[in-house]
PDB file of C-alpha atoms in Angstrom:
ATOM      1  CA  MET A   1     -53.998 -18.882 -10.829  1.00 43.00           C
ATOM      2  CA  LEU A   2     -52.116 -21.458 -12.334  1.00 36.00           C
ATOM      3  CA  ALA A   3     -48.828 -18.580 -12.654  1.00 41.00           C
ATOM      4  CA  VAL A   4     -48.976 -18.405  -9.078  1.00 38.00           C
ATOM      5  CA  LEU A   5     -48.880 -22.396  -8.884  1.00 37.00           C
ATOM      6  CA  GLY A   6     -46.262 -23.368 -11.519  1.00 41.00           C
ATOM      7  CA  ALA A   7     -44.216 -20.155  -9.646  1.00 40.00           C
ATOM      8  CA  ARG A   8     -44.458 -22.299  -5.860  1.00 41.00           C
ATOM      9  CA  ARG A   9     -43.384 -25.532  -7.279  1.00 41.00           C
ATOM     10  CA  GLY A  10     -40.071 -23.546  -8.926  1.00 45.00           C
ATOM     11  CA  LEU A  11     -39.566 -22.255  -4.980  1.00 39.00           C
ATOM     12  CA  PRO A  12     -37.793 -25.470  -4.285  1.00 43.00           C
ATOM     13  CA  LEU A  13     -35.724 -25.614  -7.530  1.00 39.00           C
ATOM     14  CA  VAL A  14     -34.740 -22.089  -7.109  1.00 39.00           C
ATOM     15  CA  ALA A  15     -33.628 -21.930  -2.935  1.00 42.00           C
ATOM     16  CA  GLY A  16     -31.553 -25.710  -3.715  1.00 40.00           C
ATOM     17  CA  ALA A  17     -30.066 -23.556  -6.857  1.00 40.00           C
ATOM     18  CA  LEU A  18     -29.105 -20.571  -4.345  1.00 36.00           C
ATOM     19  CA  LEU A  19     -27.631 -23.110  -1.476  1.00 37.00           C
ATOM     20  CA  LEU A  20     -25.608 -24.405  -3.908  1.00 36.00           C
ATOM     21  CA  ALA A  21     -24.320 -21.899  -4.904  1.00 37.00           C
ATOM     22  CA  ALA A  22     -24.169 -20.319  -1.580  1.00 36.00           C
ATOM     23  CA  LEU A  23     -21.660 -23.384  -0.663  1.00 33.00           C
ATOM     24  CA  ALA A  24     -19.515 -23.549  -4.033  1.00 36.00           C
ATOM     25  CA  PRO A  25     -16.104 -22.850  -3.590  1.00 34.00           C
ATOM     26  CA  ALA A  26     -15.426 -19.236  -4.466  1.00 34.00           C
ATOM     27  CA  SER A  27     -11.755 -18.944  -6.725  1.00 36.00           C
ATOM     28  CA  THR A  28      -8.952 -17.186  -5.875  1.00 40.00           C
ATOM     29  CA  SER A  29     -10.287 -14.332  -7.575  1.00 40.00           C
ATOM     30  CA  GLU A  30     -13.666 -14.109  -6.145  1.00 37.00           C
ATOM     31  CA  ALA A  31     -12.499 -14.833  -2.562  1.00 40.00           C
ATOM     32  CA  THR A  32      -9.525 -11.517  -2.390  1.00 45.00           C
ATOM     33  CA  GLU A  33     -12.188  -9.016  -4.994  1.00 54.00           C
ATOM     34  CA  GLY A  34     -13.004  -5.413  -3.363  1.00 84.00           C
ATOM     35  CA  ARG A  35      -9.758  -6.409  -0.233  1.00 95.00           C
ATOM     36  CA  ARG A  36     -10.085  -3.604   1.708  1.00 98.00           C
ATOM     37  CA  VAL A  37      -6.848  -1.048   2.895  1.00 99.00           C
ATOM     38  CA  LEU A  38      -6.569   1.445   5.084  1.00 98.00           C
ATOM     39  CA  PHE A  39      -3.720   3.364   4.951  1.00 99.00           C
ATOM     40  CA  ILE A  40      -2.502   5.422   7.783  1.00 99.00           C
ATOM     41  CA  GLY A  41       0.581   7.858   7.095  1.00 98.00           C
ATOM     42  CA  ASN A  42       1.997  11.510   6.008  1.00 98.00           C
ATOM     43  CA  SER A  43       2.320  13.646   2.949  1.00 98.00           C
ATOM     44  CA  TYR A  44       4.051  10.847   1.547  1.00 98.00           C
ATOM     45  CA  THR A  45       1.110   8.696   1.151  1.00 98.00           C
ATOM     46  CA  ARG A  46      -1.151  12.352   0.343  1.00 98.00           C
ATOM     47  CA  TYR A  47       0.844  13.293  -2.350  1.00 97.00           C
ATOM     48  CA  ASN A  48      -0.330  12.185  -5.849  1.00 98.00           C
ATOM     49  CA  ASP A  49      -3.109  10.561  -4.126  1.00 98.00           C
ATOM     50  CA  LEU A  50      -1.429   7.130  -4.033  1.00 99.00           C
ATOM     51  CA  PRO A  51      -4.544   4.898  -2.205  1.00 98.00           C
ATOM     52  CA  ARG A  52      -6.521   5.782  -5.093  1.00 98.00           C
ATOM     53  CA  MET A  53      -3.059   5.319  -7.610  1.00 99.00           C
ATOM     54  CA  VAL A  54      -3.456   0.878  -5.830  1.00 99.00           C
ATOM     55  CA  ARG A  55      -7.632   0.510  -6.388  1.00 98.00           C
ATOM     56  CA  GLU A  56      -6.813   1.765  -9.878  1.00 98.00           C
ATOM     57  CA  ILE A  57      -3.802  -0.296 -10.838  1.00 99.00           C
ATOM     58  CA  SER A  58      -5.801  -3.138  -9.091  1.00 98.00           C
ATOM     59  CA  ARG A  59      -8.854  -2.276 -11.620  1.00 98.00           C
ATOM     60  CA  SER A  60      -6.932  -1.817 -14.543  1.00 98.00           C
ATOM     61  CA  VAL A  61      -5.677  -5.918 -13.953  1.00 97.00           C
ATOM     62  CA  PRO A  62      -7.201  -8.429 -16.279  1.00 92.00           C
ATOM     63  CA  ASP A  63      -8.671 -11.406 -13.411  1.00 92.00           C
ATOM     64  CA  GLY A  64      -7.139 -10.079 -10.837  1.00 92.00           C
ATOM     65  CA  PRO A  65      -8.683  -9.183  -8.012  1.00 95.00           C
ATOM     66  CA  THR A  66      -9.465  -5.611  -6.561  1.00 96.00           C
ATOM     67  CA  LEU A  67      -8.674  -2.648  -3.978  1.00 98.00           C
ATOM     68  CA  ARG A  68     -10.790  -0.848  -2.299  1.00 98.00           C
ATOM     69  CA  THR A  69      -8.288   2.094  -0.141  1.00 98.00           C
ATOM     70  CA  ARG A  70      -9.237   4.520   2.278  1.00 98.00           C
ATOM     71  CA  ARG A  71      -6.469   7.194   3.438  1.00 97.00           C
ATOM     72  CA  GLU A  72      -5.652   8.723   6.809  1.00 97.00           C
ATOM     73  CA  THR A  73      -3.389  11.472   6.602  1.00 96.00           C
ATOM     74  CA  HIS A  74      -2.155  13.416   8.256  1.00 93.00           C
ATOM     75  CA  GLY A  75       1.125  16.085   7.017  1.00 92.00           C
ATOM     76  CA  GLY A  76       4.083  15.925   9.183  1.00 93.00           C
ATOM     77  CA  TYR A  77       3.359  13.090  11.219  1.00 96.00           C
ATOM     78  CA  ARG A  78       4.773   9.736  13.282  1.00 97.00           C
ATOM     79  CA  LEU A  79       2.997   6.895  13.912  1.00 98.00           C
ATOM     80  CA  ARG A  80       2.431   8.733  17.616  1.00 97.00           C
ATOM     81  CA  GLY A  81       0.451  11.176  16.286  1.00 97.00           C
ATOM     82  CA  HIS A  82      -1.893   8.605  14.591  1.00 96.00           C
ATOM     83  CA  TRP A  83      -1.980   6.790  17.829  1.00 97.00           C
ATOM     84  CA  ARG A  84      -3.362   9.729  19.863  1.00 96.00           C
ATOM     85  CA  GLN A  85      -5.932  10.347  17.384  1.00 94.00           C
ATOM     86  CA  ARG A  86      -9.148   8.121  18.422  1.00 95.00           C
ATOM     87  CA  ARG A  87     -10.598   8.280  15.653  1.00 95.00           C
ATOM     88  CA  VAL A  88      -7.647   6.202  13.670  1.00 97.00           C
ATOM     89  CA  ARG A  89      -7.319   3.356  16.952  1.00 97.00           C
ATOM     90  CA  ARG A  90     -11.676   3.177  16.114  1.00 97.00           C
ATOM     91  CA  LEU A  91     -11.398   2.126  12.482  1.00 96.00           C
ATOM     92  CA  VAL A  92      -8.963  -0.345  13.061  1.00 98.00           C
ATOM     93  CA  GLU A  93     -10.540  -1.853  15.875  1.00 97.00           C
ATOM     94  CA  ARG A  94     -13.509  -1.534  14.337  1.00 95.00           C
ATOM     95  CA  GLY A  95     -11.953  -4.461  11.747  1.00 94.00           C
ATOM     96  CA  ARG A  96     -13.572  -3.175   9.021  1.00 96.00           C
ATOM     97  CA  PHE A  97     -10.376  -3.537   6.918  1.00 98.00           C
ATOM     98  CA  ASP A  98      -8.141  -7.148   5.004  1.00 98.00           C
ATOM     99  CA  VAL A  99      -4.983  -4.793   5.590  1.00 99.00           C
ATOM    100  CA  ILE A 100      -3.361  -1.345   7.370  1.00 99.00           C
ATOM    101  CA  VAL A 101      -0.529   0.036   6.058  1.00 99.00           C
ATOM    102  CA  ILE A 102       1.613   2.068   7.888  1.00 98.00           C
ATOM    103  CA  GLN A 103       3.768   4.414   7.222  1.00 98.00           C
ATOM    104  CA  GLY A 104       5.474   6.739   9.542  1.00 97.00           C
ATOM    105  CA  HIS A 105       8.322   9.882   9.209  1.00 98.00           C
ATOM    106  CA  SER A 106      10.960   9.562   7.004  1.00 98.00           C
ATOM    107  CA  LEU A 107      13.013  10.505   9.595  1.00 98.00           C
ATOM    108  CA  SER A 108      11.922   8.710  12.121  1.00 98.00           C
ATOM    109  CA  PRO A 109      14.181   5.385  11.143  1.00 98.00           C
ATOM    110  CA  LEU A 110      16.898   7.511  11.544  1.00 97.00           C
ATOM    111  CA  GLU A 111      15.904  10.168  14.547  1.00 97.00           C
ATOM    112  CA  ARG A 112      13.172   7.675  16.541  1.00 97.00           C
ATOM    113  CA  PRO A 113      13.634   4.112  15.759  1.00 98.00           C
ATOM    114  CA  ASP A 114      12.323   2.403  19.293  1.00 98.00           C
ATOM    115  CA  GLU A 115       9.659   5.041  18.903  1.00 98.00           C
ATOM    116  CA  MET A 116       8.518   4.688  15.434  1.00 98.00           C
ATOM    117  CA  GLU A 117       9.017   0.685  16.263  1.00 98.00           C
ATOM    118  CA  GLU A 118       6.784   1.105  19.538  1.00 98.00           C
ATOM    119  CA  TYR A 119       3.820   2.947  18.036  1.00 98.00           C
ATOM    120  CA  ALA A 120       3.654   0.638  14.459  1.00 98.00           C
ATOM    121  CA  ARG A 121       4.228  -2.809  17.427  1.00 98.00           C
ATOM    122  CA  ARG A 122       0.844  -1.483  19.079  1.00 98.00           C
ATOM    123  CA  PHE A 123      -0.828  -0.699  15.335  1.00 98.00           C
ATOM    124  CA  THR A 124       0.009  -3.535  14.910  1.00 98.00           C
ATOM    125  CA  GLU A 125      -1.938  -5.874  17.336  1.00 98.00           C
ATOM    126  CA  ARG A 126      -4.635  -3.771  17.331  1.00 98.00           C
ATOM    127  CA  ALA A 127      -5.154  -4.759  13.613  1.00 98.00           C
ATOM    128  CA  ARG A 128      -4.550  -8.215  14.001  1.00 98.00           C
ATOM    129  CA  ALA A 129      -6.419  -8.914  17.215  1.00 98.00           C
ATOM    130  CA  ALA A 130      -9.526  -6.535  15.022  1.00 98.00           C
ATOM    131  CA  GLY A 131      -8.442  -9.832  12.353  1.00 98.00           C
ATOM    132  CA  SER A 132      -6.335  -7.476   9.530  1.00 98.00           C
ATOM    133  CA  GLU A 133      -2.720  -8.082   7.694  1.00 98.00           C
ATOM    134  CA  VAL A 134      -0.104  -5.332   8.721  1.00 99.00           C
ATOM    135  CA  VAL A 135       2.095  -4.162   6.059  1.00 99.00           C
ATOM    136  CA  LEU A 136       5.249  -1.921   6.142  1.00 99.00           C
ATOM    137  CA  PHE A 137       5.029   1.334   3.987  1.00 99.00           C
ATOM    138  CA  GLN A 138       9.184   1.928   3.452  1.00 99.00           C
ATOM    139  CA  THR A 139      10.068   5.112   2.740  1.00 99.00           C
ATOM    140  CA  TRP A 140      12.516   6.515   0.110  1.00 98.00           C
ATOM    141  CA  ALA A 141      15.436   8.780   0.381  1.00 98.00           C
ATOM    142  CA  ARG A 142      15.657  12.018  -0.292  1.00 98.00           C
ATOM    143  CA  HIS A 143      17.071  13.307  -3.114  1.00 97.00           C
ATOM    144  CA  PRO A 144      20.993  14.025  -3.126  1.00 95.00           C
ATOM    145  CA  GLU A 145      20.638  18.397  -4.215  1.00 95.00           C
ATOM    146  CA  SER A 146      18.595  18.067  -0.250  1.00 96.00           C
ATOM    147  CA  PRO A 147      19.197  20.130   2.059  1.00 96.00           C
ATOM    148  CA  THR A 148      18.121  17.192   4.931  1.00 96.00           C
ATOM    149  CA  LEU A 149      21.480  15.670   3.894  1.00 96.00           C
ATOM    150  CA  ASP A 150      23.696  17.309   5.180  1.00 94.00           C
ATOM    151  CA  GLU A 151      22.432  18.074   8.565  1.00 95.00           C
ATOM    152  CA  LEU A 152      21.648  14.650   8.680  1.00 95.00           C
ATOM    153  CA  ALA A 153      25.901  13.873   6.943  1.00 96.00           C
ATOM    154  CA  MET A 154      24.379  11.377   4.821  1.00 96.00           C
ATOM    155  CA  ASP A 155      24.839  10.875   1.022  1.00 96.00           C
ATOM    156  CA  PRO A 156      20.282   9.176   0.307  1.00 96.00           C
ATOM    157  CA  ALA A 157      22.817   5.849  -0.202  1.00 96.00           C
ATOM    158  CA  GLU A 158      23.283   6.259   3.052  1.00 98.00           C
ATOM    159  CA  MET A 159      20.443   6.847   4.364  1.00 98.00           C
ATOM    160  CA  HIS A 160      18.538   4.423   1.983  1.00 98.00           C
ATOM    161  CA  ARG A 161      20.991   1.809   4.349  1.00 98.00           C
ATOM    162  CA  ARG A 162      19.623   3.187   7.568  1.00 98.00           C
ATOM    163  CA  VAL A 163      15.777   3.006   6.925  1.00 98.00           C
ATOM    164  CA  ASP A 164      16.120  -0.308   4.985  1.00 98.00           C
ATOM    165  CA  GLY A 165      18.442  -1.879   7.524  1.00 98.00           C
ATOM    166  CA  VAL A 166      14.918  -0.629  10.475  1.00 98.00           C
ATOM    167  CA  TYR A 167      12.231  -1.199   8.331  1.00 98.00           C
ATOM    168  CA  ALA A 168      13.663  -4.675   7.573  1.00 98.00           C
ATOM    169  CA  GLU A 169      13.688  -5.267  11.277  1.00 98.00           C
ATOM    170  CA  LEU A 170      10.954  -3.769  11.990  1.00 98.00           C
ATOM    171  CA  ALA A 171       8.787  -6.030   9.506  1.00 98.00           C
ATOM    172  CA  SER A 172      10.755  -9.046  10.797  1.00 98.00           C
ATOM    173  CA  ARG A 173       9.822  -8.725  14.660  1.00 98.00           C
ATOM    174  CA  LEU A 174       6.275  -8.408  14.269  1.00 98.00           C
ATOM    175  CA  GLY A 175       5.894 -10.406  11.523  1.00 98.00           C
ATOM    176  CA  ALA A 176       4.435  -8.418   9.277  1.00 98.00           C
ATOM    177  CA  ARG A 177       4.829  -7.392   5.623  1.00 98.00           C
ATOM    178  CA  LEU A 178       7.257  -5.784   4.052  1.00 99.00           C
ATOM    179  CA  ALA A 179       6.842  -3.095   0.647  1.00 99.00           C
ATOM    180  CA  PRO A 180       9.670  -2.045  -0.787  1.00 99.00           C
ATOM    181  CA  VAL A 181       8.681   1.108  -1.952  1.00 99.00           C
ATOM    182  CA  GLY A 182      12.123   2.489  -1.116  1.00 98.00           C
ATOM    183  CA  ARG A 183      14.498   0.463  -2.719  1.00 98.00           C
ATOM    184  CA  ALA A 184      12.282   0.080  -5.890  1.00 99.00           C
ATOM    185  CA  TRP A 185      13.383   4.842  -5.569  1.00 99.00           C
ATOM    186  CA  LEU A 186      16.712   3.450  -5.669  1.00 97.00           C
ATOM    187  CA  ARG A 187      16.932   0.933  -8.443  1.00 98.00           C
ATOM    188  CA  ALA A 188      14.880   3.229 -10.610  1.00 98.00           C
ATOM    189  CA  GLN A 189      17.241   6.115  -9.909  1.00 96.00           C
ATOM    190  CA  VAL A 190      19.575   3.853 -11.417  1.00 95.00           C
ATOM    191  CA  GLU A 191      18.186   2.519 -13.640  1.00 96.00           C
ATOM    192  CA  MET A 192      16.223   5.468 -14.673  1.00 96.00           C
ATOM    193  CA  PRO A 193      18.403   8.373 -14.224  1.00 96.00           C
ATOM    194  CA  ASP A 194      16.306  10.802 -16.287  1.00 96.00           C
ATOM    195  CA  THR A 195      12.769  10.353 -15.031  1.00 97.00           C
ATOM    196  CA  ARG A 196      12.737  12.550 -11.163  1.00 97.00           C
ATOM    197  CA  LEU A 197      10.980  10.298  -8.469  1.00 98.00           C
ATOM    198  CA  HIS A 198      10.755  13.781  -5.548  1.00 98.00           C
ATOM    199  CA  ARG A 199       9.143  16.939  -5.836  1.00 98.00           C
ATOM    200  CA  PRO A 200      11.793  19.890  -5.746  1.00 97.00           C
ATOM    201  CA  ASP A 201      11.295  20.339  -2.762  1.00 97.00           C
ATOM    202  CA  GLY A 202      13.599  16.790  -2.653  1.00 97.00           C
ATOM    203  CA  THR A 203      11.657  15.568  -0.229  1.00 98.00           C
ATOM    204  CA  HIS A 204       7.899  14.090  -1.606  1.00 98.00           C
ATOM    205  CA  PRO A 205       7.044  12.369  -4.643  1.00 99.00           C
ATOM    206  CA  SER A 206       6.736  13.378  -8.239  1.00 98.00           C
ATOM    207  CA  MET A 207       3.811  11.362 -10.026  1.00 98.00           C
ATOM    208  CA  PRO A 208       5.859   8.856 -11.462  1.00 99.00           C
ATOM    209  CA  GLY A 209       7.344   8.365  -7.547  1.00 99.00           C
ATOM    210  CA  THR A 210       4.269   8.294  -6.400  1.00 99.00           C
ATOM    211  CA  TYR A 211       2.999   5.538  -9.659  1.00 99.00           C
ATOM    212  CA  LEU A 212       6.246   3.829  -8.306  1.00 99.00           C
ATOM    213  CA  SER A 213       4.953   3.796  -5.075  1.00 99.00           C
ATOM    214  CA  ALA A 214       1.295   2.243  -6.129  1.00 99.00           C
ATOM    215  CA  CYS A 215       3.154  -0.961  -7.974  1.00 99.00           C
ATOM    216  CA  VAL A 216       5.471  -1.867  -5.525  1.00 99.00           C
ATOM    217  CA  MET A 217       2.386  -1.989  -2.643  1.00 99.00           C
ATOM    218  CA  TYR A 218       0.125  -3.207  -5.117  1.00 99.00           C
ATOM    219  CA  ARG A 219       2.175  -6.271  -5.860  1.00 98.00           C
ATOM    220  CA  THR A 220       2.405  -6.548  -2.036  1.00 98.00           C
ATOM    221  CA  LEU A 221      -0.744  -6.419  -1.246  1.00 98.00           C
ATOM    222  CA  THR A 222      -1.995  -8.829  -4.373  1.00 97.00           C
ATOM    223  CA  GLY A 223       1.352 -10.929  -5.298  1.00 97.00           C
ATOM    224  CA  GLN A 224       0.109  -9.733  -8.369  1.00 97.00           C
ATOM    225  CA  ASP A 225       2.937  -8.633 -11.492  1.00 98.00           C
ATOM    226  CA  PRO A 226       1.786  -4.681 -11.576  1.00 98.00           C
ATOM    227  CA  ARG A 227       3.659  -4.856 -15.352  1.00 98.00           C
ATOM    228  CA  ARG A 228       0.222  -6.793 -15.871  1.00 98.00           C
ATOM    229  CA  ALA A 229      -1.697  -3.259 -15.186  1.00 98.00           C
ATOM    230  CA  THR A 230      -2.973  -0.941 -17.103  1.00 98.00           C
ATOM    231  CA  TRP A 231      -3.826   2.070 -15.844  1.00 98.00           C
ATOM    232  CA  LYS A 232      -1.575   4.916 -15.623  1.00 98.00           C
ATOM    233  CA  PRO A 233      -1.718   8.818 -14.801  1.00 97.00           C
ATOM    234  CA  TRP A 234      -2.490  10.649 -17.909  1.00 91.00           C
ATOM    235  CA  ARG A 235      -0.336  12.577 -18.402  1.00 91.00           C
ATOM    236  CA  MET A 236       2.447  10.201 -17.656  1.00 97.00           C
ATOM    237  CA  ARG A 237       3.990   9.044 -21.186  1.00 97.00           C
ATOM    238  CA  ASP A 238       2.821   5.028 -21.632  1.00 98.00           C
ATOM    239  CA  GLU A 239       7.242   3.729 -22.338  1.00 97.00           C
ATOM    240  CA  ASP A 240       8.072   5.439 -18.893  1.00 98.00           C
ATOM    241  CA  ALA A 241       4.327   3.923 -16.332  1.00 98.00           C
ATOM    242  CA  ALA A 242       6.583   0.859 -18.662  1.00 98.00           C
ATOM    243  CA  ARG A 243       9.195   1.089 -17.520  1.00 98.00           C
ATOM    244  CA  ILE A 244       8.302   2.138 -13.795  1.00 99.00           C
ATOM    245  CA  ARG A 245       5.935  -0.724 -14.061  1.00 99.00           C
ATOM    246  CA  ALA A 246       8.697  -3.468 -14.776  1.00 98.00           C
ATOM    247  CA  VAL A 247      10.942  -1.812 -11.403  1.00 98.00           C
ATOM    248  CA  ALA A 248       7.836  -2.713  -9.134  1.00 99.00           C
ATOM    249  CA  ALA A 249       7.812  -5.881 -11.328  1.00 98.00           C
ATOM    250  CA  THR A 250      11.151  -6.805 -10.194  1.00 95.00           C
ATOM    251  CA  ILE A 251      12.318  -5.489  -6.670  1.00 95.00           C
ATOM    252  CA  GLU A 252      12.503  -7.725  -2.889  1.00 89.00           C
TER     253      GLU A 252
END
């Protein structure tokens, strides 16, 4: 009986403590912990599971915000193709994600920039109506040996310049954040010429290429320095991972 009475007398104290805890301001880390991120893209996002890499990088940074990621990826898709998928639109409209990352087809900035802008705008409007932020995933130029460059009559530097310009302008028009992945690739190819970022097909990312993209994306999503991360693909040498993180940390 005494135990029951003691427990009852303690209830107001417990309730008061819980109320104070609920009213206490959350720290920056607590406020951003577990941010939910939806990646919409094609094989550039799917290869090597970039969203998973972003999540693992976030978990490895001491006292940093963690990210929960999900992807909706279909090989070869342009943004118009994703928009036509009712399931993808509903994922955006339900407001279950803090951030929506949009990755368009690698050739859309060159061949169909108006179409790309139209559907990026549609996704952005739906995302904002649902309370989500939008990040544009800037893609990279093809490898110098890619036959696509011959068809386009340009070299990697020119392709990057044009893709970069379209994404930068689009981010400005939409008021979206830009993840400068393509810029990081361009710098890495100069500073790390011994590291191949492309797969043999000259377009899709190798494991180092995806890791570089993920480090840039992590920095864009959190504002944190990727050099503080300890996670890396298990077959990657520590020194290579450190060089990749350094490139991602300094790109603008």
